[in-house]
């Protein structure tokens, strides 16, 4: 069994960039070809040996819970037909994973969403996966790569990638000393800096391994940029104690929270599905 047993999915955001599609439907249920974004996230966590899926939802997100449940009427309807196998992957996730849910009733930011998830996580290290960052890898999933690192270092780890300088203002940005190829001991973290103020072009993407120390720090973190409780601000205080690593993962990330990234991911997966 791995040291990380639960993955938290903050999925309460409004997804305003996809309006009107996300008016009554969660952004996390947007499909890449035939599977919703959140299913890819759950598959990635399971591929890292994690079976406890803890999902922070909000108003209008019921479809996520229904997706990871049995749909008797539908399944009865397609039983025995060639369509039955289309649900095999989802059924396997339902059988192998445990899903738990809680609601964030005010959208006060990613840091706040993680704090709301504390009741589902408890006092243990855990993964965080933002389902709108879809990661395509040839070998181990990004979370699996990070879990292997966690077993060695036992501290917070954020996944990073290099982005063009003019895009740093869309991300949390880190800087620090490179301790081994692609692995940095973080000393500085800034949320959405102006390009001129950015300490580097190493941007945090939606994969984290966090120790439970983060909860107390988040509780003490005042709202930052946009009046939201920023995870980056909380991590900065752990980084100041040398307790945060940043890892340049192997693979390709698509920002499916943006329309361009979503279309690119759709095209990449469609191509793949044609090749097999
Ligand atoms: P985003 O910054 O992408 O915000 O959140 P959003 O609301 O989902 O999308 P836009 O910008 O309005 O289009 C990053 C992640 O944090 C979660 C979101 O669900 C997403 O997975 N989040 C954000 C919460 O769970 N709660 C919040 O209060 C804010």
mmCIF file of C-alpha atoms and ligand atoms in Angstrom, residues 9-18 27-28 56 61 104 106-110 112-113 129-132 192 228 257, ligand 1:
data_model
loop_
_atom_site.group_PDB
_atom_site.id
_atom_site.type_symbol
_atom_site.label_atom_id
_atom_site.label_comp_id
_atom_site.label_asym_id
_atom_site.label_seq_id
_atom_site.Cartn_x
_atom_site.Cartn_y
_atom_site.Cartn_z
ATOM 1 C CA UNK A 9 -10.634 16.827 -5.729
ATOM 2 C CA UNK A 10 -11.603 20.488 -5.272
ATOM 3 C CA UNK A 11 -14.516 20.657 -7.694
ATOM 4 C CA UNK A 12 -16.681 23.452 -6.372
ATOM 5 C CA UNK A 13 -15.611 26.252 -8.731
ATOM 6 C CA UNK A 14 -18.149 27.897 -11.018
ATOM 7 C CA UNK A 15 -16.259 27.241 -14.267
ATOM 8 C CA UNK A 16 -17.287 30.643 -15.617
ATOM 9 C CA UNK A 17 -14.962 30.363 -18.620
ATOM 10 C CA UNK A 18 -17.265 27.681 -20.010
ATOM 11 C CA UNK A 27 -17.173 21.877 -15.381
ATOM 12 C CA UNK A 28 -15.677 18.595 -14.130
ATOM 13 C CA UNK A 56 -15.356 18.869 -2.610
ATOM 14 C CA UNK A 61 -22.625 19.525 -8.796
ATOM 15 C CA UNK A 104 -18.055 24.101 -0.082
ATOM 16 C CA UNK A 106 -19.056 29.689 -0.381
ATOM 17 C CA UNK A 107 -16.477 29.717 -3.169
ATOM 18 C CA UNK A 108 -13.656 31.371 -1.240
ATOM 19 C CA UNK A 109 -10.817 29.901 -3.276
ATOM 20 C CA UNK A 110 -8.756 26.757 -3.736
ATOM 21 C CA UNK A 112 -10.574 27.288 1.315
ATOM 22 C CA UNK A 113 -11.845 24.315 -0.713
ATOM 23 C CA UNK A 129 -5.909 16.793 -8.122
ATOM 24 C CA UNK A 130 -7.540 19.600 -10.087
ATOM 25 C CA UNK A 131 -9.493 17.716 -12.705
ATOM 26 C CA UNK A 132 -9.403 20.599 -15.164
ATOM 27 C CA UNK A 192 -0.281 34.958 -10.203
ATOM 28 C CA UNK A 228 -9.606 34.120 -1.981
ATOM 29 C CA UNK A 257 -10.188 25.006 -17.606
HETATM 30 P P1 LIG B 1 -10.367 27.824 -11.189
HETATM 31 O O1 LIG B 1 -9.446 28.937 -10.885
HETATM 32 O O2 LIG B 1 -10.169 27.091 -12.472
HETATM 33 O O3 LIG B 1 -11.842 28.387 -11.088
HETATM 34 O O4 LIG B 1 -10.294 26.803 -9.970
HETATM 35 P P2 LIG B 1 -13.188 27.812 -11.642
HETATM 36 O O5 LIG B 1 -14.317 28.436 -10.910
HETATM 37 O O6 LIG B 1 -13.187 26.285 -11.607
HETATM 38 O O7 LIG B 1 -13.219 28.227 -13.177
HETATM 39 P P3 LIG B 1 -13.392 29.678 -13.875
HETATM 40 O O8 LIG B 1 -12.062 30.390 -13.691
HETATM 41 O O9 LIG B 1 -14.554 30.406 -13.253
HETATM 42 O O10 LIG B 1 -13.659 29.333 -15.329
HETATM 43 C C1 LIG B 1 -9.258 25.847 -9.854
HETATM 44 C C2 LIG B 1 -9.808 24.622 -9.166
HETATM 45 O O11 LIG B 1 -10.193 24.935 -7.830
HETATM 46 C C3 LIG B 1 -11.542 24.593 -7.590
HETATM 47 C C4 LIG B 1 -12.188 24.557 -8.967
HETATM 48 O O12 LIG B 1 -13.308 23.679 -8.971
HETATM 49 C C5 LIG B 1 -11.042 24.039 -9.832
HETATM 50 O O13 LIG B 1 -10.924 22.626 -9.764
HETATM 51 N N1 LIG B 1 -12.131 25.621 -6.706
HETATM 52 C C6 LIG B 1 -11.852 26.936 -6.916
HETATM 53 C C7 LIG B 1 -12.941 25.222 -5.670
HETATM 54 O O14 LIG B 1 -13.215 24.015 -5.459
HETATM 55 N N2 LIG B 1 -13.459 26.185 -4.840
HETATM 56 C C8 LIG B 1 -13.190 27.515 -5.017
HETATM 57 O O15 LIG B 1 -13.687 28.335 -4.207
HETATM 58 C C9 LIG B 1 -12.374 27.874 -6.082
#
